Amino acid sequence: MSEQGSTAAASSPERGTVRVKRGLADMLKGGVIMDVVDAEQARIAEAAGAVAVMALERVPADIRADGGVARMSDPQMIDQIVEAVSIPVMAKARIGHFVEAQVLQSLGVDYVDESEVLTPADEANHIDKWRFDVPFVCGATNLGEALRRLSEGAAMIRSKGEAGTGNVVEATRHMRSITAEIRRLATMDETELYQAAKHHQAPVELIRECAETGRLPVVLFTAGGIATPADAAMMMQLGADGVFVGSGIFKSGNPDQRAQAIVEATTHFDDPEVVAKVSRGLGEAMVGIEMSELPADQQYAGRGW
Amino acid sequence: MSASFVPSRWVPGDRLATRRAAPSVAAGAPTIGVLALQGDVLEHLRALERCGARAVTVRRADQLAAVDGLVLPGGESTTIGKLLDRFGLRLPIRARIDAGLPVFGTCAGMILLSDELDQAVGQPLIGGLAVRTRRNAFGRQRDSFDTRLEVAGIAGGPIDVAFIRAPRVERVLRDDVEVLAAIDGHPVVVRQGALLATAFHPEVTGDDRLHAAFVASVRSAHDRGQRTIA
């Protein structure tokens, strides 16, 4: 080891802090996180430029098609994906299923997604995420829901959209809802913020921070229905810090090319010429589902509260 | 709503420090670019502004001409490296580095500046900094940590920093690389001429002393350049 220069010792390190939890999400900004079901897909995602992969047993489109109870993935499969790539690995636990989260933390996953895509395990309580060293990302359809997840310890938020539909309309609704509600806070005076906290059913300190910065206190990604480079760029223009793509890549005709195109469109989201260039000749996008054809009991966004 | 609803571990406004910008930029301030392909670009822009620089994003090669210095932010080095190649930025940045452009790389930025990686993953690097670096050298996210670290040449006591899936320098490859801080004998802050690299993130803590030192070095390089032209 080189001995040149100073070799100052660090003070005792602190792990699992709010700062390193939220900080990892900061490092993912401007990037695309891709759903993968095995090591081979994880390698394709990494090669295409994904900033992280989400390990799960079935992509949401297949969860919809198969029905039944959707649970945390097999630890063996998660291990294989962790082994296969050098980028962060995320994995999903059911809403309220704190033991699935404990298992995922013990496997060394880098982020846990407490996800409405899986079948909820608790109809009243989300996981107390402060108890964990591993950071959590949670879904939200509006500002109040996002801030309630933060108050439970989430370190990153994704708008829910409607997973496995290949239809961006719900992602648009949820992104617009969150960003518009934050913009409205910015116009309020101190007194009105108390009423806003009551209205959103969220802690007033978090409401105040949104009002001052014009952003959520954590990174806000978008999810649920992103299928094309233009979808991803639209979400970025609507204020997302980055994009989750689930079924949209590996349910399409040409996954590696589409994955790369979505990465490039996310970086150059404000440059239509780049989005046009990367959108050429991608082949079949996933088929997709019109929202009016999706019965209310099969809509995932209503799970969680 | 009762006050007890707010969990004790949540610090109100803990992110405000890293989101605030200086009110205005003075005339004659150096222009510093932040590579904005992916990563924590916003935090670097704000830190540079607080240190008196004009901070701009760089996504295309033609934007490089306008900058007096460049920051390579934290992010995923594999993603940023691939996008550098796809959008034709990697070689132009290297050419500016070889011509003396001051560059500050944090975490993924340190990896991208390195001449060598010790893992054979074949990811694109900008290079220029004569070190061999190891990615994720401290482990996965559960091993990420906050700490305070003495850095040679930075006055005012230890700097508040965050190591997030951080790399470290495994070997210094040339004598002109100065090690300004190390952990367990492994360099985590290095300087070589106009290049500065840290394994950690000073930009997420609001402790701007390393940014201030970088802005000062860009300013003096800029002033030297102005005098040469005059």
Tab-separated table of N, CA and C in Angstrom, chain A residues 1 4-8 10-11 13-24 26-31 46-51 82 86-89 105-106 108 110 130 135 151 202-203 205-206 209 212-213 215-217 260 263-264 267-270 274, chain B residues 1 5-7 9-10 13-16 19-20 37-40 42-43 59 74-76 78-79 82-83 86-87 135-136 140-150 152 160-162 164-165 170 172 175 177 179-180 182-183 185-187 201 203-205:
chain	number	residue	atom	x	y	z
A	1	MET	N	0.831	-1.200	0.000
A	1	MET	CA	0.000	0.000	0.000
A	1	MET	C	0.863	1.246	0.000
A	4	GLN	N	2.483	7.381	0.690
A	4	GLN	CA	2.673	8.803	0.452
A	4	GLN	C	1.452	9.602	0.912
A	5	GLY	N	1.687	10.868	1.205
A	5	GLY	CA	0.608	11.740	1.641
A	5	GLY	C	0.153	11.381	3.043
A	6	SER	N	-0.923	12.002	3.496
A	6	SER	CA	-1.391	11.726	4.849
A	6	SER	C	-2.284	10.496	4.828
A	7	THR	N	-2.365	9.808	5.912
A	7	THR	CA	-3.276	8.665	6.018
A	7	THR	C	-4.111	8.858	7.275
A	8	ALA	N	-4.934	9.898	7.230
A	8	ALA	CA	-5.753	10.208	8.391
A	8	ALA	C	-6.788	9.116	8.644
A	10	ALA	N	-10.468	7.721	9.885
A	10	ALA	CA	-11.836	8.220	9.923
A	10	ALA	C	-12.384	8.037	11.330
A	11	SER	N	-13.331	8.916	11.711
A	11	SER	CA	-14.029	8.685	12.967
A	11	SER	C	-14.940	7.477	12.776
A	13	PRO	N	-17.487	4.915	11.836
A	13	PRO	CA	-18.518	5.009	10.807
A	13	PRO	C	-19.905	4.657	11.345
A	14	GLU	N	-20.935	5.331	10.799
A	14	GLU	CA	-22.322	5.029	11.164
A	14	GLU	C	-23.036	4.456	9.961
A	15	ARG	N	-23.599	3.255	10.100
A	15	ARG	CA	-24.298	2.602	8.986
A	15	ARG	C	-25.813	2.782	9.125
A	16	GLY	N	-26.516	2.586	8.015
A	16	GLY	CA	-27.981	2.602	8.046
A	16	GLY	C	-28.575	3.942	8.414
A	17	THR	N	-27.836	5.034	8.219
A	17	THR	CA	-28.370	6.356	8.551
A	17	THR	C	-29.356	6.823	7.479
A	18	VAL	N	-30.181	7.799	7.870
A	18	VAL	CA	-31.118	8.383	6.908
A	18	VAL	C	-30.353	8.901	5.693
A	19	ARG	N	-29.172	9.492	5.957
A	19	ARG	CA	-28.431	10.094	4.854
A	19	ARG	C	-27.934	9.047	3.845
A	20	VAL	N	-27.396	7.934	4.304
A	20	VAL	CA	-26.927	6.946	3.312
A	20	VAL	C	-28.102	6.232	2.649
A	21	LYS	N	-29.228	6.125	3.370
A	21	LYS	CA	-30.407	5.506	2.745
A	21	LYS	C	-30.945	6.391	1.614
A	22	ARG	N	-31.174	7.674	1.938
A	22	ARG	CA	-31.681	8.589	0.909
A	22	ARG	C	-30.607	8.860	-0.124
A	23	GLY	N	-29.343	8.817	0.315
A	23	GLY	CA	-28.231	9.113	-0.584
A	23	GLY	C	-28.129	8.124	-1.721
A	24	LEU	N	-28.345	6.828	-1.457
A	24	LEU	CA	-28.254	5.864	-2.565
A	24	LEU	C	-29.292	6.210	-3.629
A	26	ASP	N	-30.369	9.130	-4.325
A	26	ASP	CA	-29.852	10.290	-5.060
A	26	ASP	C	-28.925	9.855	-6.198
A	27	MET	N	-28.143	8.811	-5.944
A	27	MET	CA	-27.178	8.356	-6.956
A	27	MET	C	-27.876	7.676	-8.138
A	28	LEU	N	-29.136	7.286	-7.954
A	28	LEU	CA	-29.867	6.601	-9.034
A	28	LEU	C	-30.589	7.595	-9.946
A	29	LYS	N	-30.585	8.884	-9.556
A	29	LYS	CA	-31.357	9.880	-10.303
A	29	LYS	C	-30.954	9.937	-11.776
A	30	GLY	N	-31.936	10.203	-12.610
A	30	GLY	CA	-31.680	10.272	-14.049
A	30	GLY	C	-31.504	8.900	-14.672
A	31	GLY	N	-31.807	7.860	-13.904
A	31	GLY	CA	-31.559	6.503	-14.386
A	31	GLY	C	-32.821	5.669	-14.507
A	46	GLU	N	-28.071	-4.584	-17.082
A	46	GLU	CA	-26.826	-3.879	-16.752
A	46	GLU	C	-26.110	-3.424	-18.026
A	47	ALA	N	-26.065	-4.317	-19.021
A	47	ALA	CA	-25.384	-3.975	-20.274
A	47	ALA	C	-26.089	-2.833	-20.999
A	48	ALA	N	-27.417	-2.723	-20.813
A	48	ALA	CA	-28.176	-1.662	-21.475
A	48	ALA	C	-28.013	-0.318	-20.754
A	49	GLY	N	-27.441	-0.339	-19.522
A	49	GLY	CA	-27.215	0.914	-18.809
A	49	GLY	C	-28.184	1.156	-17.658
A	50	ALA	N	-28.872	0.106	-17.177
A	50	ALA	CA	-29.743	0.272	-16.001
A	50	ALA	C	-28.909	0.725	-14.806
A	51	VAL	N	-29.485	1.590	-13.933
A	51	VAL	CA	-28.771	2.002	-12.724
A	51	VAL	C	-28.980	1.003	-11.585
A	82	VAL	N	-27.877	-11.057	-7.481
A	82	VAL	CA	-26.861	-10.280	-6.759
A	82	VAL	C	-25.467	-10.656	-7.273
A	86	SER	N	-23.011	-5.854	-11.038
A	86	SER	CA	-22.275	-4.987	-10.111
A	86	SER	C	-23.104	-3.782	-9.685
A	87	ILE	N	-24.270	-3.576	-10.319
A	87	ILE	CA	-25.138	-2.441	-9.975
A	87	ILE	C	-26.042	-2.837	-8.792
A	88	PRO	N	-26.687	-1.858	-8.128
A	88	PRO	CA	-27.544	-2.199	-6.988
A	88	PRO	C	-28.696	-3.139	-7.374
A	89	VAL	N	-29.054	-3.999	-6.426
A	89	VAL	CA	-30.168	-4.932	-6.629
A	89	VAL	C	-31.263	-4.592	-5.622
A	105	GLN	N	-33.257	-8.047	3.680
A	105	GLN	CA	-32.108	-7.348	4.261
A	105	GLN	C	-30.969	-8.329	4.525
A	106	SER	N	-31.299	-9.519	5.019
A	106	SER	CA	-30.249	-10.496	5.334
A	106	SER	C	-29.554	-11.001	4.065
A	108	GLY	N	-28.748	-9.130	1.676
A	108	GLY	CA	-27.852	-8.073	1.204
A	108	GLY	C	-28.392	-7.293	0.022
A	110	ASP	N	-29.916	-4.144	-1.890
A	110	ASP	CA	-29.546	-2.760	-1.641
A	110	ASP	C	-30.749	-1.866	-1.353
A	130	TRP	N	-38.268	2.247	9.821
A	130	TRP	CA	-37.166	2.792	10.634
A	130	TRP	C	-36.356	1.680	11.282
A	135	PRO	N	-32.474	0.474	3.023
A	135	PRO	CA	-33.458	1.504	2.682
A	135	PRO	C	-34.669	0.916	1.954
A	151	SER	N	-42.916	9.163	6.610
A	151	SER	CA	-42.992	9.201	8.074
A	151	SER	C	-42.800	7.800	8.659
A	202	ALA	N	-50.697	14.220	6.684
A	202	ALA	CA	-49.247	14.025	6.703
A	202	ALA	C	-48.629	14.987	7.714
A	203	PRO	N	-47.434	14.660	8.251
A	203	PRO	CA	-46.788	15.517	9.252
A	203	PRO	C	-46.511	16.912	8.697
A	205	GLU	N	-44.238	19.035	9.407
A	205	GLU	CA	-42.828	19.310	9.100
A	205	GLU	C	-42.485	18.881	7.677
A	206	LEU	N	-43.031	17.740	7.261
A	206	LEU	CA	-42.772	17.270	5.898
A	206	LEU	C	-43.472	18.166	4.879
A	209	GLU	N	-41.398	21.260	4.477
A	209	GLU	CA	-40.185	21.055	3.682
A	209	GLU	C	-40.514	21.023	2.184
A	212	GLU	N	-41.103	24.576	1.025
A	212	GLU	CA	-39.904	25.406	0.885
A	212	GLU	C	-39.063	25.001	-0.338
A	213	THR	N	-38.908	23.688	-0.567
A	213	THR	CA	-37.993	23.243	-1.634
A	213	THR	C	-38.702	23.021	-2.958
A	215	ARG	N	-40.025	20.304	-3.770
A	215	ARG	CA	-39.799	18.897	-4.126
A	215	ARG	C	-40.175	18.029	-2.934
A	216	LEU	N	-40.298	16.721	-3.166
A	216	LEU	CA	-40.371	15.805	-2.040
A	216	LEU	C	-39.030	15.839	-1.306
A	217	PRO	N	-39.010	15.495	-0.001
A	217	PRO	CA	-37.724	15.436	0.709
A	217	PRO	C	-36.840	14.274	0.254
A	260	GLN	N	-32.004	-0.222	-23.784
A	260	GLN	CA	-31.002	0.799	-24.062
A	260	GLN	C	-31.668	2.100	-24.515
A	263	VAL	N	-33.128	3.942	-21.559
A	263	VAL	CA	-32.052	4.589	-20.795
A	263	VAL	C	-31.644	5.904	-21.463
A	264	GLU	N	-31.462	5.866	-22.771
A	264	GLU	CA	-30.994	7.057	-23.485
A	264	GLU	C	-32.065	8.164	-23.481
A	267	THR	N	-32.082	9.965	-20.094
A	267	THR	CA	-31.004	10.953	-19.959
A	267	THR	C	-31.326	12.228	-20.740
A	268	HIS	N	-31.754	12.059	-21.997
A	268	HIS	CA	-32.017	13.218	-22.870
A	268	HIS	C	-33.516	13.457	-22.991
A	269	PHE	N	-34.196	13.434	-21.844
A	269	PHE	CA	-35.662	13.520	-21.833
A	269	PHE	C	-36.179	14.831	-22.427
A	270	ASP	N	-35.332	15.881	-22.411
A	270	ASP	CA	-35.802	17.175	-22.911
A	270	ASP	C	-35.327	17.444	-24.330
A	274	VAL	N	-33.276	13.281	-29.770
A	274	VAL	CA	-32.680	12.052	-29.230
A	274	VAL	C	-33.767	11.007	-29.003
B	1	MET	N	-53.188	17.152	14.943
B	1	MET	CA	-52.223	16.045	14.841
B	1	MET	C	-51.193	16.165	15.970
B	5	PHE	N	-46.500	12.007	16.349
B	5	PHE	CA	-46.668	11.330	15.057
B	5	PHE	C	-45.372	11.351	14.251
B	6	VAL	N	-44.515	12.353	14.510
B	6	VAL	CA	-43.262	12.459	13.764
B	6	VAL	C	-42.212	11.556	14.417
B	7	PRO	N	-41.681	10.598	13.670
B	7	PRO	CA	-40.700	9.681	14.263
B	7	PRO	C	-39.441	10.432	14.695
B	9	ARG	N	-36.428	9.703	14.537
B	9	ARG	CA	-35.221	9.605	13.711
B	9	ARG	C	-35.269	10.491	12.478
B	10	TRP	N	-36.429	11.106	12.257
B	10	TRP	CA	-36.518	11.996	11.108
B	10	TRP	C	-36.154	13.399	11.540
B	13	GLY	N	-36.098	19.085	7.849
B	13	GLY	CA	-35.243	19.921	7.013
B	13	GLY	C	-33.841	19.392	6.809
B	14	ASP	N	-33.608	18.109	7.058
B	14	ASP	CA	-32.228	17.622	6.973
B	14	ASP	C	-31.659	17.700	5.564
B	15	ARG	N	-32.540	17.852	4.561
B	15	ARG	CA	-32.046	17.921	3.198
B	15	ARG	C	-31.960	19.353	2.682
B	16	LEU	N	-32.439	20.306	3.477
B	16	LEU	CA	-32.475	21.669	2.964
B	16	LEU	C	-31.077	22.183	2.661
B	19	ARG	N	-29.866	21.571	-0.756
B	19	ARG	CA	-30.726	22.020	-1.851
B	19	ARG	C	-30.680	23.522	-2.060
B	20	ARG	N	-30.056	24.252	-1.122
B	20	ARG	CA	-30.044	25.708	-1.228
B	20	ARG	C	-28.928	26.181	-2.140
B	37	LEU	N	-25.360	13.154	-17.229
B	37	LEU	CA	-25.942	11.994	-17.920
B	37	LEU	C	-26.791	11.176	-16.963
B	38	GLN	N	-26.372	11.134	-15.683
B	38	GLN	CA	-27.083	10.370	-14.657
B	38	GLN	C	-26.374	10.641	-13.339
B	39	GLY	N	-27.136	10.618	-12.221
B	39	GLY	CA	-26.515	10.738	-10.914
B	39	GLY	C	-26.981	11.961	-10.137
B	40	ASP	N	-26.238	12.297	-9.050
B	40	ASP	CA	-26.715	13.381	-8.170
B	40	ASP	C	-26.172	14.727	-8.640
B	42	LEU	N	-27.933	17.585	-9.226
B	42	LEU	CA	-28.510	18.738	-8.530
B	42	LEU	C	-27.671	19.139	-7.317
B	43	GLU	N	-27.266	18.160	-6.512
B	43	GLU	CA	-26.515	18.456	-5.298
B	43	GLU	C	-25.186	19.126	-5.635
B	59	ARG	N	-24.418	17.788	-21.036
B	59	ARG	CA	-24.946	16.531	-21.563
B	59	ARG	C	-24.439	16.236	-22.972
B	74	GLY	N	-21.649	11.698	-8.432
B	74	GLY	CA	-21.953	10.343	-8.019
B	74	GLY	C	-23.067	9.793	-8.887
B	75	GLY	N	-23.136	8.477	-8.978
B	75	GLY	CA	-24.149	7.831	-9.808
B	75	GLY	C	-23.703	6.402	-10.020
B	76	GLU	N	-24.203	5.761	-11.075
B	76	GLU	CA	-23.724	4.413	-11.407
B	76	GLU	C	-22.661	4.544	-12.497
B	78	THR	N	-21.166	2.394	-14.309
B	78	THR	CA	-21.386	1.601	-15.538
B	78	THR	C	-22.347	2.342	-16.468
B	79	THR	N	-23.412	2.906	-15.884
B	79	THR	CA	-24.402	3.642	-16.682
B	79	THR	C	-23.770	4.884	-17.311
B	82	LYS	N	-21.255	4.086	-20.125
B	82	LYS	CA	-21.893	3.695	-21.391
B	82	LYS	C	-22.483	4.901	-22.105
B	83	LEU	N	-23.133	5.794	-21.326
B	83	LEU	CA	-23.745	6.973	-21.947
B	83	LEU	C	-22.682	7.937	-22.480
B	86	ARG	N	-21.938	6.434	-25.840
B	86	ARG	CA	-23.051	6.524	-26.793
B	86	ARG	C	-23.286	7.939	-27.273
B	87	PHE	N	-23.029	8.925	-26.405
B	87	PHE	CA	-23.273	10.310	-26.808
B	87	PHE	C	-21.978	11.052	-27.122
B	135	ARG	N	-14.234	-0.902	-7.402
B	135	ARG	CA	-15.633	-0.518	-7.193
B	135	ARG	C	-16.212	-1.249	-5.993
B	136	ASN	N	-17.212	-0.620	-5.357
B	136	ASN	CA	-17.920	-1.239	-4.220
B	136	ASN	C	-16.939	-1.861	-3.217
B	140	ARG	N	-21.769	-3.778	-0.003
B	140	ARG	CA	-23.060	-3.400	-0.567
B	140	ARG	C	-23.664	-2.245	0.240
B	141	GLN	N	-24.932	-1.905	-0.055
B	141	GLN	CA	-25.566	-0.768	0.601
B	141	GLN	C	-25.576	-0.917	2.128
B	142	ARG	N	-25.749	-2.139	2.644
B	142	ARG	CA	-25.796	-2.287	4.106
B	142	ARG	C	-24.462	-1.881	4.754
B	143	ASP	N	-23.383	-1.828	3.956
B	143	ASP	CA	-22.078	-1.403	4.462
B	143	ASP	C	-21.799	0.079	4.215
B	144	SER	N	-22.737	0.776	3.588
B	144	SER	CA	-22.572	2.220	3.365
B	144	SER	C	-22.553	2.932	4.719
B	145	PHE	N	-21.791	4.034	4.815
B	145	PHE	CA	-21.668	4.689	6.116
B	145	PHE	C	-21.417	6.182	5.995
B	146	ASP	N	-21.772	6.884	7.089
B	146	ASP	CA	-21.438	8.289	7.281
B	146	ASP	C	-20.204	8.358	8.160
B	147	THR	N	-19.348	9.334	7.908
B	147	THR	CA	-18.227	9.507	8.823
B	147	THR	C	-17.690	10.926	8.710
B	148	ARG	N	-16.721	11.233	9.563
B	148	ARG	CA	-16.003	12.509	9.485
B	148	ARG	C	-14.550	12.163	9.227
B	149	LEU	N	-13.932	12.915	8.308
B	149	LEU	CA	-12.633	12.509	7.788
B	149	LEU	C	-11.716	13.721	7.664
B	150	GLU	N	-10.503	13.615	8.214
B	150	GLU	CA	-9.481	14.653	8.021
B	150	GLU	C	-8.952	14.568	6.598
B	152	ALA	N	-6.030	16.253	4.076
B	152	ALA	CA	-4.848	17.118	4.054
B	152	ALA	C	-5.125	18.361	3.224
B	160	ASP	N	-17.448	16.286	6.901
B	160	ASP	CA	-18.613	15.428	7.048
B	160	ASP	C	-18.903	14.786	5.688
B	161	VAL	N	-18.814	13.462	5.594
B	161	VAL	CA	-18.960	12.814	4.278
B	161	VAL	C	-19.777	11.527	4.373
B	162	ALA	N	-20.298	11.077	3.211
B	162	ALA	CA	-21.061	9.830	3.130
B	162	ALA	C	-20.404	8.898	2.116
B	164	ILE	N	-21.193	5.741	0.002
B	164	ILE	CA	-22.366	4.983	-0.429
B	164	ILE	C	-21.952	3.992	-1.513
B	165	ARG	N	-21.929	2.698	-1.165
B	165	ARG	CA	-21.407	1.667	-2.092
B	165	ARG	C	-20.119	2.202	-2.736
B	170	GLU	N	-6.943	1.264	-4.887
B	170	GLU	CA	-6.167	0.093	-4.468
B	170	GLU	C	-4.674	0.338	-4.656
B	172	VAL	N	-1.729	3.397	-6.202
B	172	VAL	CA	-1.337	4.631	-6.872
B	172	VAL	C	-0.280	4.259	-7.896
B	175	ASP	N	4.103	8.721	-9.147
B	175	ASP	CA	4.568	9.477	-7.991
B	175	ASP	C	3.862	10.816	-7.820
B	177	VAL	N	0.789	11.472	-7.873
B	177	VAL	CA	-0.539	11.375	-7.259
B	177	VAL	C	-0.391	11.566	-5.750
B	179	VAL	N	-1.926	11.529	-1.998
B	179	VAL	CA	-3.027	10.962	-1.220
B	179	VAL	C	-3.375	11.951	-0.107
B	180	LEU	N	-4.589	12.501	-0.145
B	180	LEU	CA	-4.980	13.533	0.824
B	180	LEU	C	-5.748	12.948	2.006
B	182	ALA	N	-6.996	8.753	3.668
B	182	ALA	CA	-7.072	7.309	3.457
B	182	ALA	C	-7.848	6.683	4.605
B	183	ILE	N	-8.433	5.518	4.342
B	183	ILE	CA	-9.086	4.739	5.391
B	183	ILE	C	-8.441	3.360	5.393
B	185	GLY	N	-5.455	2.600	5.354
B	185	GLY	CA	-4.351	2.533	4.405
B	185	GLY	C	-4.758	2.640	2.946
B	186	HIS	N	-6.066	2.683	2.656
B	186	HIS	CA	-6.518	2.797	1.268
B	186	HIS	C	-6.900	4.246	0.973
B	187	PRO	N	-6.269	4.856	-0.041
B	187	PRO	CA	-6.584	6.247	-0.352
B	187	PRO	C	-8.065	6.430	-0.727
B	201	HIS	N	-19.101	11.059	-0.948
B	201	HIS	CA	-19.951	12.131	-1.463
B	201	HIS	C	-19.901	13.330	-0.520
B	203	GLU	N	-21.065	16.065	-1.520
B	203	GLU	CA	-22.155	16.905	-2.027
B	203	GLU	C	-23.491	16.623	-1.346
B	204	VAL	N	-23.613	15.527	-0.607
B	204	VAL	CA	-24.913	15.237	0.015
B	204	VAL	C	-24.956	15.670	1.478
B	205	THR	N	-23.913	16.335	1.969
B	205	THR	CA	-23.865	16.654	3.399
B	205	THR	C	-24.003	18.133	3.702
